Coordinates of C-alpha atoms and ligand atoms in Angstrom, one line a residue:
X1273 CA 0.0 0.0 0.0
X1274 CA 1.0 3.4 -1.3
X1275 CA 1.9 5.8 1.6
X1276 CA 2.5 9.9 0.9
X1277 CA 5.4 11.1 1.7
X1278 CA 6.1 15.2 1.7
X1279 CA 9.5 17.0 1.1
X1280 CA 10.0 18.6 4.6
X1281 CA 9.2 15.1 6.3
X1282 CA 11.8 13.5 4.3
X1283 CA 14.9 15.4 5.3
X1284 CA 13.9 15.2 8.9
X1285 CA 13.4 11.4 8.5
X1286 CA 16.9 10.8 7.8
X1287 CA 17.1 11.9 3.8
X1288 CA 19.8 14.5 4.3
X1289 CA 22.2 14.6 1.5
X1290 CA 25.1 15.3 4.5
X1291 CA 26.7 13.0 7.1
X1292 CA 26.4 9.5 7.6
X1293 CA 23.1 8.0 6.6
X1294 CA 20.8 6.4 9.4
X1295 CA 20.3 2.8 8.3
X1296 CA 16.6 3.1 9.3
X1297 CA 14.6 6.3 9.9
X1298 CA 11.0 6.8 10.8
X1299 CA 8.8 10.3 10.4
X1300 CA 5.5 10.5 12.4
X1301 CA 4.9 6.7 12.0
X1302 CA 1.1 6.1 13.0
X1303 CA -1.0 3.0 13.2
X1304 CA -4.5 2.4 15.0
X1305 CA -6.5 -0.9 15.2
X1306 CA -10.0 -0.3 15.2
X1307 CA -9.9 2.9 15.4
X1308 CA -7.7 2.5 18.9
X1309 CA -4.0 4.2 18.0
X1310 CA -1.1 1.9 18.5
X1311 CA 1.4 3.5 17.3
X1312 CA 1.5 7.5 17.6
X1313 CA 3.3 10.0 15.6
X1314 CA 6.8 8.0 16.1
X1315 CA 9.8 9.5 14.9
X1316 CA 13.2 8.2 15.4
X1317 CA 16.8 7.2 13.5
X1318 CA 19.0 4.6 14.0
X1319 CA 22.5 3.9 12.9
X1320 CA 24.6 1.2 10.6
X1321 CA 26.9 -0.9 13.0
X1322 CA 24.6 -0.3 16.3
X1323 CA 22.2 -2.6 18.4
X1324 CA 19.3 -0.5 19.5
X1325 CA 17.1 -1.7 22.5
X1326 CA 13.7 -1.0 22.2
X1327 CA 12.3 -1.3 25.6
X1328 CA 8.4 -1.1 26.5
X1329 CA 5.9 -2.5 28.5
X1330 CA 3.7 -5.5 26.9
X1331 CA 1.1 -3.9 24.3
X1332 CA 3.6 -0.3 24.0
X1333 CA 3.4 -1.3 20.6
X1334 CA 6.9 -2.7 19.5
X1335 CA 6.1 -5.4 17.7
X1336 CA 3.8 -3.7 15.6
X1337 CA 6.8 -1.2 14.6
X1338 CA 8.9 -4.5 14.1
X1339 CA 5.7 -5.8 11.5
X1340 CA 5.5 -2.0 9.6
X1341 CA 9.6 -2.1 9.1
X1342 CA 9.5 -5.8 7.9
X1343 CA 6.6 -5.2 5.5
X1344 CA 4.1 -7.4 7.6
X1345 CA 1.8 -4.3 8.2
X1346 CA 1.2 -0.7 6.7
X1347 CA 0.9 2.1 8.6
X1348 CA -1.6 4.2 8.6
X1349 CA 0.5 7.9 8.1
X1350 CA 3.9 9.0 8.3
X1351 CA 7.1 7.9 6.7
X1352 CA 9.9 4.8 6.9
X1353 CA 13.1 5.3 5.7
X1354 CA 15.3 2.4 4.9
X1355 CA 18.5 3.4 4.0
X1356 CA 18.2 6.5 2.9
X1357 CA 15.2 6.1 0.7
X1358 CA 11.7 6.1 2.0
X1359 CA 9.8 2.8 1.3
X1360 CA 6.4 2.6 -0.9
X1361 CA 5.6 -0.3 -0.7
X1362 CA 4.9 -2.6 2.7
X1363 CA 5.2 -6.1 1.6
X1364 CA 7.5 -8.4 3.3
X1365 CA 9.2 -9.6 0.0
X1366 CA 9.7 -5.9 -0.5
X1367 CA 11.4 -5.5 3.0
X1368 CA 13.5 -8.8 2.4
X1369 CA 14.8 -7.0 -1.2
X1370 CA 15.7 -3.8 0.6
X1371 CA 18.1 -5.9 3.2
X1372 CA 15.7 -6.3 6.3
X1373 CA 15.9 -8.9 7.8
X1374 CA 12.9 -10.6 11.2
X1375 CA 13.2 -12.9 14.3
X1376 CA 9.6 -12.0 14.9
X1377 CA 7.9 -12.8 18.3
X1378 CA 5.8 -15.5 17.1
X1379 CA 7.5 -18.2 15.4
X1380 CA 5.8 -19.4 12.3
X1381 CA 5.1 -23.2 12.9
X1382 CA 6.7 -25.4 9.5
X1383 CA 6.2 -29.4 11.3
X1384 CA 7.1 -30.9 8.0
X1385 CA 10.3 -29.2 7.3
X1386 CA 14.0 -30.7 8.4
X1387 CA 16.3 -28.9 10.8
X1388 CA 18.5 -28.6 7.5
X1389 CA 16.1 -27.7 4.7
X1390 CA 14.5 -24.9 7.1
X1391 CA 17.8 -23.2 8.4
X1392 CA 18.8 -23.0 4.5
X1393 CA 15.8 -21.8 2.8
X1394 CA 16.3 -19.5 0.3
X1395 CA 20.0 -20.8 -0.1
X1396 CA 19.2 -24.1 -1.5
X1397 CA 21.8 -25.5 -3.7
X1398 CA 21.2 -27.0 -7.2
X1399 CA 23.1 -28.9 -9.1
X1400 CA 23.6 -28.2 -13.1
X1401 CA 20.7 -30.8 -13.6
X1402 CA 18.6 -29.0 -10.9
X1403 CA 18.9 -31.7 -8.3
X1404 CA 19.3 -30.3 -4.8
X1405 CA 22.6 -30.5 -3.3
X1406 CA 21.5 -32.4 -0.3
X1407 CA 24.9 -33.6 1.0
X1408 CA 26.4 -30.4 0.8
X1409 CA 23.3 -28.7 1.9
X1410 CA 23.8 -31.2 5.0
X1411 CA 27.1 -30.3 5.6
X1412 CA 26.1 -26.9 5.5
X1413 CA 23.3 -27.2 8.2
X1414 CA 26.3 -28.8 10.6
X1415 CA 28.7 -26.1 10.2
X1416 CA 26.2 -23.8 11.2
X1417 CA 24.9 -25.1 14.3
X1418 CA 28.4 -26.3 15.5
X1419 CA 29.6 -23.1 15.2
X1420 CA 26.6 -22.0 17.2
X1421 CA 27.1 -24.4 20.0
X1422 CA 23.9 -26.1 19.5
X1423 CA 23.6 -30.1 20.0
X1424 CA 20.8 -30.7 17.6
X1425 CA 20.5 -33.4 14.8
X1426 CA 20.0 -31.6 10.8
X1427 CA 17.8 -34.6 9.9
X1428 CA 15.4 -34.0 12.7
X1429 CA 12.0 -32.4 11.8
X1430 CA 11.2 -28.9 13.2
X1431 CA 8.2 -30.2 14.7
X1432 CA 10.4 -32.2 18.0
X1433 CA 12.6 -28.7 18.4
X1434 CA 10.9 -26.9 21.5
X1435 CA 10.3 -23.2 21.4
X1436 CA 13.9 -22.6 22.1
X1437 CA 16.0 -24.4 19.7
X1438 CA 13.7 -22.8 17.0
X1439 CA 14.1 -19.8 18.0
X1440 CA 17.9 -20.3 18.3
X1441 CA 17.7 -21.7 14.8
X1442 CA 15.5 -18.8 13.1
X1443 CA 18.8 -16.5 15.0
X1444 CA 21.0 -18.6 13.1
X1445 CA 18.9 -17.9 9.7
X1446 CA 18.6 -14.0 10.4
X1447 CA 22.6 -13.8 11.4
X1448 CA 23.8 -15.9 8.1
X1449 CA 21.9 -13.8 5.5
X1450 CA 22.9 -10.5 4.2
X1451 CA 21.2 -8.0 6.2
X1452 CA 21.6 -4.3 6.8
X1453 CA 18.6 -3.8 9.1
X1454 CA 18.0 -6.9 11.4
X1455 CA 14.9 -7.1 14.0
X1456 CA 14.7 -9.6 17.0
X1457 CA 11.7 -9.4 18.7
X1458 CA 12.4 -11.4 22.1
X1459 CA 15.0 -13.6 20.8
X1460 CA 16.1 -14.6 23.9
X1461 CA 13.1 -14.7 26.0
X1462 CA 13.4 -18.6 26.0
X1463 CA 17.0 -18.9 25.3
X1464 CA 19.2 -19.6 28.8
X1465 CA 22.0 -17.5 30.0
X1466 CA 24.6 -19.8 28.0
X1467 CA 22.3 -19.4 24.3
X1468 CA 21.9 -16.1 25.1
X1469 CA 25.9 -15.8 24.5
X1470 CA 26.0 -17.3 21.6
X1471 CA 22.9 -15.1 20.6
X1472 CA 25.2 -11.6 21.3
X1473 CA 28.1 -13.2 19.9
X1474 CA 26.2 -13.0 17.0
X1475 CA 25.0 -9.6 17.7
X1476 CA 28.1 -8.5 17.9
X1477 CA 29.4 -10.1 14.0
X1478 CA 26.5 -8.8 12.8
X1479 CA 27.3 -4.8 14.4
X1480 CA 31.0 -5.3 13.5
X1481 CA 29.7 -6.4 9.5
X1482 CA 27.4 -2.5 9.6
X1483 CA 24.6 -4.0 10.3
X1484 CA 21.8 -1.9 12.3
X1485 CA 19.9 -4.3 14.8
X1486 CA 16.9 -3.4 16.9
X1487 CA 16.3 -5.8 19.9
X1488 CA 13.3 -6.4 22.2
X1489 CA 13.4 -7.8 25.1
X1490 CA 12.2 -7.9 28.9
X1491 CA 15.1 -9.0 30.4
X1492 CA 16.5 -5.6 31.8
X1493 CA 20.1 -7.3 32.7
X1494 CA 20.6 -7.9 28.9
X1495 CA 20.1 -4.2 28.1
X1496 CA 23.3 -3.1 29.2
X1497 CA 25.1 -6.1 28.1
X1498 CA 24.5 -5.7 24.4
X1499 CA 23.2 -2.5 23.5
X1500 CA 24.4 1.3 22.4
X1501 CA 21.2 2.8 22.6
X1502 CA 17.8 2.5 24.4
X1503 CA 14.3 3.8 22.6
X1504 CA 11.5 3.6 25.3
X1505 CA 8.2 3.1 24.3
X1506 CA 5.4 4.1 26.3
X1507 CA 1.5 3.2 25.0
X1508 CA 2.3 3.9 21.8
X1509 CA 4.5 7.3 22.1
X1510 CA 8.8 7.3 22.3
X1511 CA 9.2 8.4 25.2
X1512 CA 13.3 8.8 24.8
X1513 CA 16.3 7.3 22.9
X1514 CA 19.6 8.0 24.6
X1515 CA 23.1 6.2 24.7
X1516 CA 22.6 2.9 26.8
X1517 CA 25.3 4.4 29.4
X1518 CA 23.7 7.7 30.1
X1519 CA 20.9 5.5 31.6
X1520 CA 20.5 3.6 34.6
X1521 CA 18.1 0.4 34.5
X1522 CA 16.2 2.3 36.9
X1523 CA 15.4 5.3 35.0
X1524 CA 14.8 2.8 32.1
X1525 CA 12.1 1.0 34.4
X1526 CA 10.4 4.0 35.2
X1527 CA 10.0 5.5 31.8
X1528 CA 8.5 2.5 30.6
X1529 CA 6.4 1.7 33.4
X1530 CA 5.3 5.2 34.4
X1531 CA 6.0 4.3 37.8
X1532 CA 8.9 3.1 40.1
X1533 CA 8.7 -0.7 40.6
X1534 CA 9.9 -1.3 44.5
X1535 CA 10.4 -5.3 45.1
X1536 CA 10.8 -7.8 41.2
X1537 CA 11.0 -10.9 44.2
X1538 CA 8.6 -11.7 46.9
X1539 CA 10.4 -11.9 50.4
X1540 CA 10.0 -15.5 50.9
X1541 CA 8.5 -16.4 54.3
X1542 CA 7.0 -19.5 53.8
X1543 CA 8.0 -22.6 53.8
X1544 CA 7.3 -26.3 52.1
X1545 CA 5.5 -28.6 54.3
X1546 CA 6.9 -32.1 54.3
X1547 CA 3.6 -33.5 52.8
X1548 CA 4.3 -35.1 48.8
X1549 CA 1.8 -33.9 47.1
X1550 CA 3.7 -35.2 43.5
X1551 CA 5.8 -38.3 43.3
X1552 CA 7.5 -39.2 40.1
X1553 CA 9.7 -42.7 40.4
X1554 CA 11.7 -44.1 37.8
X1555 CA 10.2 -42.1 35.1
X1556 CA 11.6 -42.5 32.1
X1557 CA 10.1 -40.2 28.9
X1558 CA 9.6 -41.7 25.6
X1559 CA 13.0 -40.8 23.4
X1560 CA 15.4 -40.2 27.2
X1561 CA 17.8 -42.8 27.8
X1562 CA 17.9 -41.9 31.1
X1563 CA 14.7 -41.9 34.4
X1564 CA 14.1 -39.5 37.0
X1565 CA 13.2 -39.6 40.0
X1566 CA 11.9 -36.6 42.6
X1567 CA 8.8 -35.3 44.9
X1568 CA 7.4 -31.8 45.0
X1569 CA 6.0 -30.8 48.5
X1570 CA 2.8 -29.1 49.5
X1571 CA 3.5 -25.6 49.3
X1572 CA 7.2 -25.7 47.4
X1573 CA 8.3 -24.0 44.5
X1574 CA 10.8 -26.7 42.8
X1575 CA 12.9 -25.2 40.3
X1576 CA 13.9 -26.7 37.2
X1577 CA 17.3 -25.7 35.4
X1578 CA 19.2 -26.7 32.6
X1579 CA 20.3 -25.8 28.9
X1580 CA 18.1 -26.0 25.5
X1581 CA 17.8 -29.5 24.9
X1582 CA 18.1 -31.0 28.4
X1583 CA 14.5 -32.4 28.6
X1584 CA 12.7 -29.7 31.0
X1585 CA 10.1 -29.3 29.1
X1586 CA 9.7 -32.7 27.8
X1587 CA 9.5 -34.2 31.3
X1588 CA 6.7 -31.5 32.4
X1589 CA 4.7 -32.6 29.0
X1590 CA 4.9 -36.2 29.8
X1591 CA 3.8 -35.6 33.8
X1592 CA 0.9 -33.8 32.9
X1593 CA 0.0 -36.2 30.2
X1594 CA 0.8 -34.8 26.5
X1595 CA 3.4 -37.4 25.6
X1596 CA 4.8 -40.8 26.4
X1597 CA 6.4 -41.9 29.3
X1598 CA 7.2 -45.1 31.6
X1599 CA 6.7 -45.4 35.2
X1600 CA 5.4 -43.8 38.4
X1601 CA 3.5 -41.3 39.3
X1602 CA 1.6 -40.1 42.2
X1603 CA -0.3 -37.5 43.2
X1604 CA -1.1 -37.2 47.4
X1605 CA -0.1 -40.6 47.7
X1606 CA -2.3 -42.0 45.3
X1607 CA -1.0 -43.8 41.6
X1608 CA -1.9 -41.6 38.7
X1609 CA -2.1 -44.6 35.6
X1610 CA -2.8 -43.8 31.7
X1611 CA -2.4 -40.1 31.9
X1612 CA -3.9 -37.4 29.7
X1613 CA -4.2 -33.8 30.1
X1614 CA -8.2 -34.4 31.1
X1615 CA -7.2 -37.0 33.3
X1616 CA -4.6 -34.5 35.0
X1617 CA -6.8 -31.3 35.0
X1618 CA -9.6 -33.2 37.0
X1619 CA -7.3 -34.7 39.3
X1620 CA -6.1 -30.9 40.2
X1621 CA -3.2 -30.5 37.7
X1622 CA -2.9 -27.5 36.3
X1623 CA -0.2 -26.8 33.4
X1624 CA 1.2 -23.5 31.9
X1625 CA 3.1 -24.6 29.0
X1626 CA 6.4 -23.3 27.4
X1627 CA 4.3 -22.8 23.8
X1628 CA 1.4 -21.3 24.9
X1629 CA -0.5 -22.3 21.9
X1630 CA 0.2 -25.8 22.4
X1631 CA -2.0 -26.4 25.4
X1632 CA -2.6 -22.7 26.9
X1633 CA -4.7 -20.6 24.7
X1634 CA -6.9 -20.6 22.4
X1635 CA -5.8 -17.3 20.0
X1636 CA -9.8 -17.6 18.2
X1637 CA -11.4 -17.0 21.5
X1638 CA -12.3 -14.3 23.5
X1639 CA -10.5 -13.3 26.7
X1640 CA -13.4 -14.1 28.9
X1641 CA -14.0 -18.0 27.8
X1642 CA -9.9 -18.3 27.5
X1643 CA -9.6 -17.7 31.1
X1644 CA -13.1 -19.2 32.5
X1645 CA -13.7 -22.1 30.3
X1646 CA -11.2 -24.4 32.1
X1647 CA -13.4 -23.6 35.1
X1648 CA -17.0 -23.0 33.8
X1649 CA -18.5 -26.0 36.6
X1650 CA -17.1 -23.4 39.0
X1651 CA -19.3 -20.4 37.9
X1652 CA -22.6 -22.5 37.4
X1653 CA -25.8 -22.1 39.5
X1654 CA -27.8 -24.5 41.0
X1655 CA -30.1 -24.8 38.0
X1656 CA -27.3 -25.5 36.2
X1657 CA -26.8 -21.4 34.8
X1658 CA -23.6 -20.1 34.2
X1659 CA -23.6 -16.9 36.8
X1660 CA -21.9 -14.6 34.2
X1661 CA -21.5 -11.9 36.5
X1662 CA -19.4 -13.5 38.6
X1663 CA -17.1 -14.6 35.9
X1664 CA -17.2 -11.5 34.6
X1665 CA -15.9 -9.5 37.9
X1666 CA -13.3 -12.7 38.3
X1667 CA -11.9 -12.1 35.1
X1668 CA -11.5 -8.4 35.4
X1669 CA -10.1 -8.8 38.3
X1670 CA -7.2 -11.2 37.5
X1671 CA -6.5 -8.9 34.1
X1672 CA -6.2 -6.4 36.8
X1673 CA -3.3 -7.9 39.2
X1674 CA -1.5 -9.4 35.7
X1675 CA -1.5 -5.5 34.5
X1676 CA -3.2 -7.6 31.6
X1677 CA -3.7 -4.7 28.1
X1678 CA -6.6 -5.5 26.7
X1679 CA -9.6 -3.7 24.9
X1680 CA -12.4 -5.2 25.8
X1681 CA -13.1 -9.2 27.4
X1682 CA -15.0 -9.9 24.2
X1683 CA -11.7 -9.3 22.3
X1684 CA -10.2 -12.6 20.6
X1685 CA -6.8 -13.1 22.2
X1686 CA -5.0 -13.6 19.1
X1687 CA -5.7 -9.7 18.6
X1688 CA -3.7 -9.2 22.6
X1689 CA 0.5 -8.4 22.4
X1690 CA 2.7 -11.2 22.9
X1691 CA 3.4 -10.4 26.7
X1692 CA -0.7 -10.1 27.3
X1693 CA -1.1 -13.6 25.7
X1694 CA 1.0 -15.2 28.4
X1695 CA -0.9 -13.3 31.0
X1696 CA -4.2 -14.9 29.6
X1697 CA -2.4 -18.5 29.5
X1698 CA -1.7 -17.9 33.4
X1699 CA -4.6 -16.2 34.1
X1700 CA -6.9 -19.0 34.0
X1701 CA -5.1 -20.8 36.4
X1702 CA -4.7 -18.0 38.9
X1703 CA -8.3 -16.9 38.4
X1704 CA -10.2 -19.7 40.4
X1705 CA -10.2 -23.3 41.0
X1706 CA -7.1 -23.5 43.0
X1707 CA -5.3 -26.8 41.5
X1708 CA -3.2 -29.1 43.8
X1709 CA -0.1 -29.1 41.6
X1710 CA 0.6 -25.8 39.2
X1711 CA 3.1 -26.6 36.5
X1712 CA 5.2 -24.2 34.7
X1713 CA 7.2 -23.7 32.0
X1714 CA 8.5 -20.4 30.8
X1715 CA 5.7 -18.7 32.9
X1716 CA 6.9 -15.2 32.7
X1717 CA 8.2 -15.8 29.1
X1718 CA 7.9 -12.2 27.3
X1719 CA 6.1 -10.4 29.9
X1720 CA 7.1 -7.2 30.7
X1721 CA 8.6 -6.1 34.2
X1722 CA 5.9 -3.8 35.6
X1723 CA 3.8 -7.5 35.2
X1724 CA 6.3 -9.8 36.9
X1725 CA 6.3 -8.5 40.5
X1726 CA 2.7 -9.3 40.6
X1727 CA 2.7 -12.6 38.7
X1728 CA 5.6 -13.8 41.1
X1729 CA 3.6 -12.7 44.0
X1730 CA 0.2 -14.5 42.7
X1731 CA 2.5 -18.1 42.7
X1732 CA 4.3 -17.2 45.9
X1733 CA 0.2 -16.9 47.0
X1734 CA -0.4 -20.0 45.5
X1735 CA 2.5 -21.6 47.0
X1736 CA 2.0 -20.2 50.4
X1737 CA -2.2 -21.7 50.5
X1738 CA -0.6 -25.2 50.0
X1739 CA 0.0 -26.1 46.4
X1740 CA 2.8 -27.6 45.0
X1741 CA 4.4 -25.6 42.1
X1742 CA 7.0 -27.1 39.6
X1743 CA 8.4 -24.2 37.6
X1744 CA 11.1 -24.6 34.7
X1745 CA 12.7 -21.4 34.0
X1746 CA 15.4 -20.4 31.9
X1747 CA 15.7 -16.8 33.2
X1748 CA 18.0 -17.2 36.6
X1749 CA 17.0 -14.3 38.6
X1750 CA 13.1 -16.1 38.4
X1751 CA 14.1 -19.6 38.8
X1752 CA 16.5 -18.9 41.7
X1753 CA 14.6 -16.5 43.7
X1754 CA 10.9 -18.2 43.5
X1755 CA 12.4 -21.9 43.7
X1756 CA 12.6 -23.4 47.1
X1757 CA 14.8 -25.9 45.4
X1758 CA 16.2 -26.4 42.2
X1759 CA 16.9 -29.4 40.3
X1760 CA 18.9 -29.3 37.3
X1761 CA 18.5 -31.4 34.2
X1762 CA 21.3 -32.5 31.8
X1763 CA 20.4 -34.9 28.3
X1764 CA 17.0 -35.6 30.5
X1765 CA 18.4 -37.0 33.5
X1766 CA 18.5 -34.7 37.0
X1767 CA 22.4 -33.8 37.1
X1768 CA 21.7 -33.0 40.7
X1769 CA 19.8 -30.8 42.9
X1770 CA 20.5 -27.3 44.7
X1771 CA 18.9 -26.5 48.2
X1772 CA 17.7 -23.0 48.7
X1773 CA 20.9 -21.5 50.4
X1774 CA 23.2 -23.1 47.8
X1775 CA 21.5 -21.6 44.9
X1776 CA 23.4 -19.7 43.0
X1777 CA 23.9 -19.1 38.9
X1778 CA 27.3 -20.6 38.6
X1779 CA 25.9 -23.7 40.2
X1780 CA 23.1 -24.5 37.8
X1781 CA 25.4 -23.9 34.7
X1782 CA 28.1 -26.0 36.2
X1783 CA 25.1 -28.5 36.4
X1784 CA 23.7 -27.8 33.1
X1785 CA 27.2 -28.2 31.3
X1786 CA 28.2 -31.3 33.1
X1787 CA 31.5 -30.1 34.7
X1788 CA 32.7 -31.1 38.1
X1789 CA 33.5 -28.5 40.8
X1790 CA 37.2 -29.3 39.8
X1791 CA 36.8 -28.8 35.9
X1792 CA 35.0 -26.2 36.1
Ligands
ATP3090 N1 -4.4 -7.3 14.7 C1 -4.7 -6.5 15.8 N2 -5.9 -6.1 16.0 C2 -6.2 -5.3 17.1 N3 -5.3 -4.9 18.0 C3 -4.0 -5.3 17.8 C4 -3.6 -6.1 16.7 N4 -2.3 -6.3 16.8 C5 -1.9 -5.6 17.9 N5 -2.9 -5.0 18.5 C6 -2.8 -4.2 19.7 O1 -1.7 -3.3 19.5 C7 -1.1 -3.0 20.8 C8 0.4 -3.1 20.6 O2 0.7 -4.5 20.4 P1 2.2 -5.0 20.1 O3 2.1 -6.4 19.8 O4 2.9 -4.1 19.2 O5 2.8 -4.8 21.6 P2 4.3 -5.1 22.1 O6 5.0 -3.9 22.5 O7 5.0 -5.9 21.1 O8 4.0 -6.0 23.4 P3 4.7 -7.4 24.0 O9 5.8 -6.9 24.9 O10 3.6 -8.0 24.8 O11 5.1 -8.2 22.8 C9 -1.7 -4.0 21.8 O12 -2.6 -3.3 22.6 C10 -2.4 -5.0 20.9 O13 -3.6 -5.5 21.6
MG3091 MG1 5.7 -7.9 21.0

């Protein structure tokens, strides 16, 4: 779609015929939805050879910029400016063409596809009789994710990667093209603290090749570690852009929140009871050589560590009854046989996965039945009416303590920010129906920090009125200060197990990586 463009604009957008040229420029950007503005008046350059943080609260609008630049979306007024000429046309081809290049938020499911054939799409090679190099195109594949650390097979198909080797492998794709402008939305928000290296080592080949990267992310320690400057988006608006090191992470906070945030950690007072409430015993997940064995207490938060691949998420799938396992389970002393995920929801399980879409939400449906549905027996009369009040005024006021941004609770979810999905996919379990075991995996997973205090209160709550809570987390501040204990897993087997008040980073990596104290 066509957008105008006028003369005065231009020059201000970064079309000055002087001085070095701003890789990417924008003039009065504006887009609405429904008539509600998203993106106001936003105007703003950035530099070949920098990494620019864009910081902002879940639903500030930054993926939305992210979809205009990469040609997902139009906007509705105002000008882009991609080096040095302002774009026409807002097609992603288009946006490819002019050397723009997307880790987007949401990955784009392809099951069918092989590790090798997806991470060189687009670079195929043919022979002279138009065959498909596919030993070469294998070798290929290798190269590239040894050189990125990564321990998974080329052959495998996309469909067994969790969240976090595709997104590590859509990072490898982005870094090994030719781009001038590259945009990661969240790249790491699933990724632990040894991807996430290898994620700014290639940051930082990309910056040293000219390349202008924009990054989003809610992890506020990564901020400082990788970027030069910081845009803060507030509802909408750009609030500043400044050089990383003339801010402090609390003035950052505050502009994007609008508010100083006191505490990110509950003070932990409570304490686990000695009663099981879960009991796994020589459990053994379909495709692990190896079993596990462990118990979650009434009222603990057990922490799961460990690397991409190490079978976290896996093992939490097969406990609550979406894949395959062998052996024990128990739940308050009684054996749980022939699990499914109805099975485990009736018998008080309640699970928060890592992909939200797998088993959280459902994007076609509104906010209201996405959080009550699960529960709907719990809202229902004695003549057998569903009081729609009540569920009303419970779901406002969950969206409430979550900071959930939403328009209305008719709204399909699939319409909410990436952050405010993940607040729907806990939501439901925080709303009602207390369960007798919570588990979760990548809870907080792309929502924002003004969000987190409160969510970490709500499952120290939960915690504290007796359930058990099994959390995998690859972010290290969350999993060691909620965790009461913290197990970590290596090629899905427990590599051993970290009490409270020998918790510390190190610890789990040494763990993760399978080095002694002595190696290490
Ligand atoms: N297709 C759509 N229809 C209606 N509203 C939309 C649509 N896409 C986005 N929005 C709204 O636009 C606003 C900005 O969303 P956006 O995804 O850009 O936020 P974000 O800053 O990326 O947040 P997050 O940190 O959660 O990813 C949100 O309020 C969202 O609900
Ligand atoms: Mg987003």
């Amino acid at each position: 779609m066509p957008v105008q463009t006028d003369e005065s604009n231009s020059s201000e957008a970064g079309l000055r015929p002087d001085g070095p040229k701003p890789a990417l420029a924008f003039n009065r950007l504006c887009k609405s939805f429904d008539g509600i503005p998203v993106l106001r008046e936003i105007t703003a350059r950035f530099m070949p050879g920098t990494v620019n943080v864009l910081a902002g609260e879940n639903g500030a609008g930054k993926s939305t910029l992210f979809k205009i630049i990469s040609g997902q979306l139009a906007p509705d007024s105002g000008i882009l400016v991609v080096k040095g000429a302002p774009v026409l046309t807002f097609d992603p081809r288009h946006a490819r063409g002019l050397g723009v290049s997307i880790i987007p938020q949401e990955l784009l499911p392809i099951p069918d596809m092989k590790v090798w054939q997806n991470l060189l799409v687009g670079r195929e090679r043919v022979s002279a009789l138009g065959f498909l190099k596919r030993r070469e195109m294998m070798a290929e594949a290798r190269r590239l994710l040894e050189e990125f650390h990564l321990d998974i097979d080329p052959e495998a198909p996309m469909r067994r990667l969790g969240v976090a080797a595709t997104q590590m492998i859509e990072i490898i794709k982005a870094t090994s093209r030719d781009s001038d402008v590259v945009l990661m939305d969240e790249p790491s928000s699933s990724l632990s603290s040894r991807e996430t290296e290898e994620l700014f080592r290639a940051i930082r080949l990309l910056r040293a090749r000219g390349a202008c990267i924009l990054y989003t992310s809610h992890r506020m320690e990564e901020i400082e570690q990788i970027s030069d400057t910081v845009a803060i988006m507030r509802d909408g608006a750009f609030i500043r852009q400044a050089p990383t090191s003339t801010l402090t992470e609390r003035q950052i906070i505050t502009d994007m929140v609008g508010r100083d945030i006191e505490d990110l950690f509950p003070n932990r007072v409570i304490g686990a009871n000695r009663t099981p409430v879960l009991e796994v015993r020589d459990f053994k997940v379909a495709g692990y050589p190896a079993s596990t064995s462990f118990t979650v207490h009434a009222g603990e938060i057990l922490g799961l560590g460990g690397l991409v691949g190490a079978g976290r998420s896996e093992l939490l799938e097969a406990i609550f009854g979406l894949r395959k396992a062998d052996g024990d389970i128990r739940l308050d002393g009684a054996p749980v046989a022939g699990s499914s995920p109805a099975k485990s929801i009736r018998r008080g399980i309640a699970f928060v996965p890592e992909d939200r879409k797998l088993a959280g939400v459902l994007t076609s449906l509104s906010i209201l039945d996405n959080v009550t549905l699960p529960h709907l027996a719990g809202f229902t009369g004695g003549a057998g009416f569903v009081d729609n009040a009540a569920r009303r005024a419970r779901t406002l006021d969950v969206l409430r303590r979550t900071r959930t941004k939403y328009a209305r609770l008719g709204q399909i979810v699939a319409h909410l920010s990436g952050g405010n999905q993940q607040k729907i996919a806990l939501a439901r379990w925080l709303v009602t129906g207390t369960p007798r075991l919570l588990i979760l995996d990548e809870p907080t997973r792309g929502i924002d920090v003004g969000a987190r205090s409160e969510i970490y209160q709500l499952i120290h709550d939960l915690a504290a009125s007796g359930v058990a809570v099994l959390l995998a987390s690859s972010d290290m501040p969350e999993l060691i200060n909620l965790s009461h204990r913290i197990l970590v897993m290596r090629g899905g087997a427990i590599a051993g197990e970290l009490t409270r008040d020998a918790v510390n980073q190190e610890g789990i990596l040494r763990l993760a990586m399978g080095k002694t104290k002595d190696a290490a």
